[in-house]
Backbone as numpy.savetxt, mean C-alpha at the origin, in Angstrom:
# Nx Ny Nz CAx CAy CAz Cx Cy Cz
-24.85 2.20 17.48 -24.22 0.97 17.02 -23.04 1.32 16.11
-21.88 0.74 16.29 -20.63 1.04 15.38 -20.96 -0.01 14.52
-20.61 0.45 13.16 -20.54 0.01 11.82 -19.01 -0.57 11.66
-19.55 -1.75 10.74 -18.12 -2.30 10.37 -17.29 -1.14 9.15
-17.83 -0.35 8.30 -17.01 0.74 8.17 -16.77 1.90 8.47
-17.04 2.13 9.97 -16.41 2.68 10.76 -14.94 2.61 11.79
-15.45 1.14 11.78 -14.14 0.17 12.30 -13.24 -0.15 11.53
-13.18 -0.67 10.64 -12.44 -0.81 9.27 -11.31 0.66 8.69
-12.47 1.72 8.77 -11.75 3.08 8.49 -11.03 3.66 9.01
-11.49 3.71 10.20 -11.09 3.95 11.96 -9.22 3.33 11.71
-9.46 1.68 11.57 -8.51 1.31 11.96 -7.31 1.54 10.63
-7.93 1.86 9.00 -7.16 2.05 8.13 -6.59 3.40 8.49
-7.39 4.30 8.95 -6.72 5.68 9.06 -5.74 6.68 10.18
-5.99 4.93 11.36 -5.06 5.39 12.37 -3.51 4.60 11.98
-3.88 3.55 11.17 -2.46 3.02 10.92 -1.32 4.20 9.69
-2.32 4.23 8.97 -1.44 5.83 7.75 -1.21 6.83 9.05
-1.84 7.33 10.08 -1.10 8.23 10.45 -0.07 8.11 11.46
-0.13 6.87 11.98 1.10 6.32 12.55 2.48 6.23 11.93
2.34 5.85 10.68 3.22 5.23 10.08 3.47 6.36 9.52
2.85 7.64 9.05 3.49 9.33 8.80 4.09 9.87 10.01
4.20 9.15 11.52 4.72 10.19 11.99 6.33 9.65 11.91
6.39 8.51 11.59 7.54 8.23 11.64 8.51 8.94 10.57
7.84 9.45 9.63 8.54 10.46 8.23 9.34 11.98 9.25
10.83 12.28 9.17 11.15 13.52 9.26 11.24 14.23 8.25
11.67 15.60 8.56 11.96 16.42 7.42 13.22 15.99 6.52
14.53 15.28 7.47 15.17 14.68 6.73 15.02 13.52 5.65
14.02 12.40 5.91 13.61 11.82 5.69 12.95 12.61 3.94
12.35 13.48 4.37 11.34 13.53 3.04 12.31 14.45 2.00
13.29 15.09 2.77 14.37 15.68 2.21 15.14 14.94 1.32
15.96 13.65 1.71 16.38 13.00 1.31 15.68 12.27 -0.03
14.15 11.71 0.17 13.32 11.32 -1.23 13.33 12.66 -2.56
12.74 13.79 -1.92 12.52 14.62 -2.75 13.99 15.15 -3.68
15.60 14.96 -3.00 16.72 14.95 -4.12 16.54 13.78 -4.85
16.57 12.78 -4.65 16.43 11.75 -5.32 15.98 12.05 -7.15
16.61 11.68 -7.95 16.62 11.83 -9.44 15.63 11.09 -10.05
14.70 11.36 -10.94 13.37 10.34 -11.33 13.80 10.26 -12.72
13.40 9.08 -13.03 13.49 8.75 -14.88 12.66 9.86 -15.24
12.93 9.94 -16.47 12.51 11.11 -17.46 10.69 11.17 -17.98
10.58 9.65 -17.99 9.14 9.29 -17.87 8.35 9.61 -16.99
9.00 9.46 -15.87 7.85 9.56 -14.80 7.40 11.24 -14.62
6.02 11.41 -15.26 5.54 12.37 -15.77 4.46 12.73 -14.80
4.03 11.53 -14.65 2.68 11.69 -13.79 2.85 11.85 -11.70
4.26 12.22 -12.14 4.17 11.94 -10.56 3.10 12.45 -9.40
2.46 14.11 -9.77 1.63 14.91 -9.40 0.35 14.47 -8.65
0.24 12.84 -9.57 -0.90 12.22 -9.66 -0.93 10.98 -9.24
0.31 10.67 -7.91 0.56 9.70 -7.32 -0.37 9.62 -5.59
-0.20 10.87 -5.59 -1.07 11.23 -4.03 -2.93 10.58 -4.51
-2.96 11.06 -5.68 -4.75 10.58 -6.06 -4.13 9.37 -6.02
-3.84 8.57 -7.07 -3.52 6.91 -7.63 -3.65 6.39 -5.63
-2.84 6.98 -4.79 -2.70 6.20 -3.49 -3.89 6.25 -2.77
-4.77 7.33 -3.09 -6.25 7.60 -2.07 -7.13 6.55 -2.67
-6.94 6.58 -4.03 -8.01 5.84 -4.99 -7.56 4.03 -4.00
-6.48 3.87 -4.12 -6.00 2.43 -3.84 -6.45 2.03 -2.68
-6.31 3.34 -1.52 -6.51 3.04 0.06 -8.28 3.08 0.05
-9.13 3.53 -0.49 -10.39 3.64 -0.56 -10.73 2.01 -1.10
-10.45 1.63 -2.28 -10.85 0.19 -2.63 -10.27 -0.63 -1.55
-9.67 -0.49 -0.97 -8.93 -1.51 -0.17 -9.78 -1.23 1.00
-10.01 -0.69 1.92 -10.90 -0.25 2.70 -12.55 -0.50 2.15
-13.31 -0.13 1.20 -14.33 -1.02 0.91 -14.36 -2.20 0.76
-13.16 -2.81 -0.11 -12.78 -4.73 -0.05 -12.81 -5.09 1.23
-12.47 -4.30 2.17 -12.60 -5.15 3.76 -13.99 -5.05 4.01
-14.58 -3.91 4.05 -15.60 -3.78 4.76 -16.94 -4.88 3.55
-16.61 -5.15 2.64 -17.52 -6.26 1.90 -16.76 -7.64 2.63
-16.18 -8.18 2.57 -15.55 -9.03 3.47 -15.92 -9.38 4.47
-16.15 -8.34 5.29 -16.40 -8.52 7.09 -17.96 -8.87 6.33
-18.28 -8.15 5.71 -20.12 -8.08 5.80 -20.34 -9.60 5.30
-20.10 -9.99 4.29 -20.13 -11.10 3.79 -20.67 -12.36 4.93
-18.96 -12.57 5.25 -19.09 -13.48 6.92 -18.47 -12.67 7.83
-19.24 -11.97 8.65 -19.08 -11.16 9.91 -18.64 -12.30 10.87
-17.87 -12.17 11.27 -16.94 -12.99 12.44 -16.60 -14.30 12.54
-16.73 -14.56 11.83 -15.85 -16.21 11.01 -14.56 -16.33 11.31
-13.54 -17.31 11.81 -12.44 -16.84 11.52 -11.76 -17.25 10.66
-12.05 -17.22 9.45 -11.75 -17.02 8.10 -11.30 -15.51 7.62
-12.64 -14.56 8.26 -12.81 -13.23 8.12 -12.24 -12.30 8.56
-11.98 -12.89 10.17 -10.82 -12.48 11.13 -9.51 -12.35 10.39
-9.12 -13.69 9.69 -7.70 -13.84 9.08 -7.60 -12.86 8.15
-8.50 -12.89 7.07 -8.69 -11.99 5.93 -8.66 -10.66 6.38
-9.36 -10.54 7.72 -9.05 -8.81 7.95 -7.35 -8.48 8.57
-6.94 -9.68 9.11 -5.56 -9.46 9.15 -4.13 -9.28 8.54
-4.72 -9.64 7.16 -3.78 -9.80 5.81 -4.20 -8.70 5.04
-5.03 -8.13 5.40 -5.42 -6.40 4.92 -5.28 -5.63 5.56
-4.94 -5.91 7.11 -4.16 -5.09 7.82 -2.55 -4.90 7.57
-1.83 -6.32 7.12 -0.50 -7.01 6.69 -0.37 -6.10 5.37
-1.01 -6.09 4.74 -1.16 -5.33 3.67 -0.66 -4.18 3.58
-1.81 -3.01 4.34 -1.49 -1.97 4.41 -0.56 -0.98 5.63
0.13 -2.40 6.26 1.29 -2.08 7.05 2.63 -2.09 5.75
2.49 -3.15 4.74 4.09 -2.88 4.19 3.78 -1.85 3.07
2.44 -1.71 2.52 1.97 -0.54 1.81 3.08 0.52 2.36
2.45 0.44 3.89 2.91 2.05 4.29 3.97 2.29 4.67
4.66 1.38 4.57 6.16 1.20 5.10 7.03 1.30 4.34
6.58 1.52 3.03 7.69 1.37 1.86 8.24 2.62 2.12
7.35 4.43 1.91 8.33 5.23 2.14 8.99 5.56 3.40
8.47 5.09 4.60 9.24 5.50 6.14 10.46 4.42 6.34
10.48 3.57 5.86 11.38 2.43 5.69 12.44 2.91 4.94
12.05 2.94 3.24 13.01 3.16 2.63 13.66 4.35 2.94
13.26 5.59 3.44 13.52 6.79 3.85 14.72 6.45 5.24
14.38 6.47 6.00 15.24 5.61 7.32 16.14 5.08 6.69
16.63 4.31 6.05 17.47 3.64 5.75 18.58 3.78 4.24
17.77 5.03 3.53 18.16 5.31 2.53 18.63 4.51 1.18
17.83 3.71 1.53 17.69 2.62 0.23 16.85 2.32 -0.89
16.69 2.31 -2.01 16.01 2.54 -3.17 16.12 0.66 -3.31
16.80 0.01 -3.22 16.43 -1.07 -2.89 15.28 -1.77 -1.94
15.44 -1.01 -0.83 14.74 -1.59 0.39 13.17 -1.16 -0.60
13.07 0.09 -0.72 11.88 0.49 -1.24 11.63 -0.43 -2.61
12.19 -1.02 -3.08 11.68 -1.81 -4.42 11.27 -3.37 -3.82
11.77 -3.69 -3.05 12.02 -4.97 -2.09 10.60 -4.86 -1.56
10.50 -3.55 -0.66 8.68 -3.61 -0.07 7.80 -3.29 -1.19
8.17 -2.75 -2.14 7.47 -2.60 -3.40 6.32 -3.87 -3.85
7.86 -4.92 -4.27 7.63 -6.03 -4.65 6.77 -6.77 -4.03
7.23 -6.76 -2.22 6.45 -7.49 -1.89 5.00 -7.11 -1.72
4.55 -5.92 -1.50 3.24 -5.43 -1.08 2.57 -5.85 -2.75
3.32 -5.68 -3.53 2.37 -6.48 -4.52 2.22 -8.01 -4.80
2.99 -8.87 -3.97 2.60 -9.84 -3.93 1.21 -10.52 -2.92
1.46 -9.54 -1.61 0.36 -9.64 -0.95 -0.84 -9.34 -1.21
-1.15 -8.39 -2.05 -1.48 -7.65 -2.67 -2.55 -8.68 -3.78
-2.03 -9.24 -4.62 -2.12 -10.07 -5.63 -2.68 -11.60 -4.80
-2.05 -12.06 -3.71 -2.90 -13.38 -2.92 -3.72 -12.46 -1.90
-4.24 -11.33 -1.58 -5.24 -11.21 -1.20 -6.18 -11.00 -1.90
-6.22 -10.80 -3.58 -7.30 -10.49 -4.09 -7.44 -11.99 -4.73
-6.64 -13.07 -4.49 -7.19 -14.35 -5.11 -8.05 -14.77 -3.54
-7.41 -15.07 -2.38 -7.96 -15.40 -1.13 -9.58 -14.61 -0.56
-10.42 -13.30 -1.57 -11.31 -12.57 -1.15 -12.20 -13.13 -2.70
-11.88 -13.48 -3.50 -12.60 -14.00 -5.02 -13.69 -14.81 -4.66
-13.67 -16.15 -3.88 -14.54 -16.88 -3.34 -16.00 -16.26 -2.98
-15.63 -15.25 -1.69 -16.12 -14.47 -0.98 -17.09 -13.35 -1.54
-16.14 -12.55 -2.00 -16.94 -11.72 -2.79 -16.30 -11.04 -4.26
-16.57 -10.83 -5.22 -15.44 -10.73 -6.57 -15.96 -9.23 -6.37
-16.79 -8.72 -6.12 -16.59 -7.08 -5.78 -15.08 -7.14 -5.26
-15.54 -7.42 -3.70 -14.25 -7.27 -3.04 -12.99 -7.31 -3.62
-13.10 -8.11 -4.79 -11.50 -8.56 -5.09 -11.54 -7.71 -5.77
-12.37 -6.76 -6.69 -12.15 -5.98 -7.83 -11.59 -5.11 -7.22
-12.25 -4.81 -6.17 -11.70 -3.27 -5.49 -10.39 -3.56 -5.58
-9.26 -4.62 -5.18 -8.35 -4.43 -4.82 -7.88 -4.53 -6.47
-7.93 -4.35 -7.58 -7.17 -4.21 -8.36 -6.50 -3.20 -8.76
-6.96 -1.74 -8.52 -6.18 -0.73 -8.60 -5.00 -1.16 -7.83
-4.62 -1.55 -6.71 -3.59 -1.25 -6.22 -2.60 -2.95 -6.61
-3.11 -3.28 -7.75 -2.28 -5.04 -7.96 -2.11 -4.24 -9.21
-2.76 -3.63 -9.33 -2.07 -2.34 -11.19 -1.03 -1.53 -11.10
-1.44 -0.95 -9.90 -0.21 -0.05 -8.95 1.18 -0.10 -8.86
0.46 -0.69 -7.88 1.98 -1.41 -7.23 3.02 -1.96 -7.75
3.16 -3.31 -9.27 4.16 -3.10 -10.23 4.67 -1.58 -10.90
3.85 -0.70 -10.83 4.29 0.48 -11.90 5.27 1.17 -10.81
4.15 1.38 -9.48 5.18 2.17 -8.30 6.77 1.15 -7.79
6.66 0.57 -8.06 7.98 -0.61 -7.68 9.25 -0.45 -9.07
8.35 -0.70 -10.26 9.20 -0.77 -10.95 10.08 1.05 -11.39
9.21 1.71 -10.91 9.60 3.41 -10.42 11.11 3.45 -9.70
10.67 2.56 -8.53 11.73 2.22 -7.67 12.81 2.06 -8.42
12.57 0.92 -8.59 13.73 0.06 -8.97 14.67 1.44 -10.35
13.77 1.28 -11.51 14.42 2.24 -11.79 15.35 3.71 -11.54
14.80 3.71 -10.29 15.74 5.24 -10.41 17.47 4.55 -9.07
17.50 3.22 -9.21 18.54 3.00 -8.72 19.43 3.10 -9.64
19.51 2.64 -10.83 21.11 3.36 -11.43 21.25 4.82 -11.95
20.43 5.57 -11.57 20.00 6.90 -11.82 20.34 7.70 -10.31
20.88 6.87 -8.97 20.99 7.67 -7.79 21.80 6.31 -7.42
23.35 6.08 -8.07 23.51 4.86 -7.32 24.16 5.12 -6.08
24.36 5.99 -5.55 24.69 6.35 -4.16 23.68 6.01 -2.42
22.35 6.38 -3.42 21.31 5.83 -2.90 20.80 4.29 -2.87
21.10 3.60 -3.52 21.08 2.50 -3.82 20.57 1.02 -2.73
């Protein structure tokens, strides 16, 4: 019997590696010149901060589905956590492609807005669920406003 977090995982972990193949070497070339404020100290500790985020977010679904298993309420909800972690992952293959520190503050912004009405739209349901998603509604302003900052710091990039 397949498990709903098998399916859930399955489908979180084939979308991240889709959305990495679209990264080239130019691509990651181009991020890594890129100039960082003087603060940003912790960068080292951005790869954990993103596993930690994709793990709660991936248990918030799979409490969700369990909750009401095939509702289509649940259906929707699993589709706005799919919506989710499509512009999640799109911020660096996007902004990379296009070389914009804008574009990347723009999906920033928005993945934390989605972000923020999916953990009010899962509260009802289950407030686990919604907790999980708070690491990444903590996140996501700090990683955005990252963004945004290092545009007058690379305004070429801009």
């Amino acid at each position: 019997m397949i498990r709903s977090w098998m399916v859930i995982g399955g489908v979180a972990f084939l979308v991240a590696l889709a959305n990495n193949v679209l990264l080239t070497p130019n691509d990651i070339r181009w991020f890594n010149r890129l100039t960082r404020p003087g603060w940003l100290t912790f960068e080292k500790a951005i790869p954990l901060i993103w596993i930690i985020v994709f793990i709660g977010g991936a248990w918030s679904a799979i409490l969700v589905w369990e909750a009401e298993p095939g509702t289509s309420q649940t259906w929707a909800l699993m589709g706005f956590y799919l919506l989710l972690e499509f512009v999640i992952l799109s911020y660096t293959p996007v902004m990379c492609k296009v070389k914009s520190l804008r574009v990347g503050t723009i999906l920033g912004g928005t993945g934390f807005i989605l972000g923020l009405m999916l953990m009010v739209s899962v509260w009802p349901i289950s407030q686990t669920a919604a907790l999980l998603l708070l690491p990444f509604v903590l996140w996501s302003p700090i990683g955005t406003y990252t963004t945004w900052a290092m545009i007058p710091l690379n305004p070429a990039d801009a």
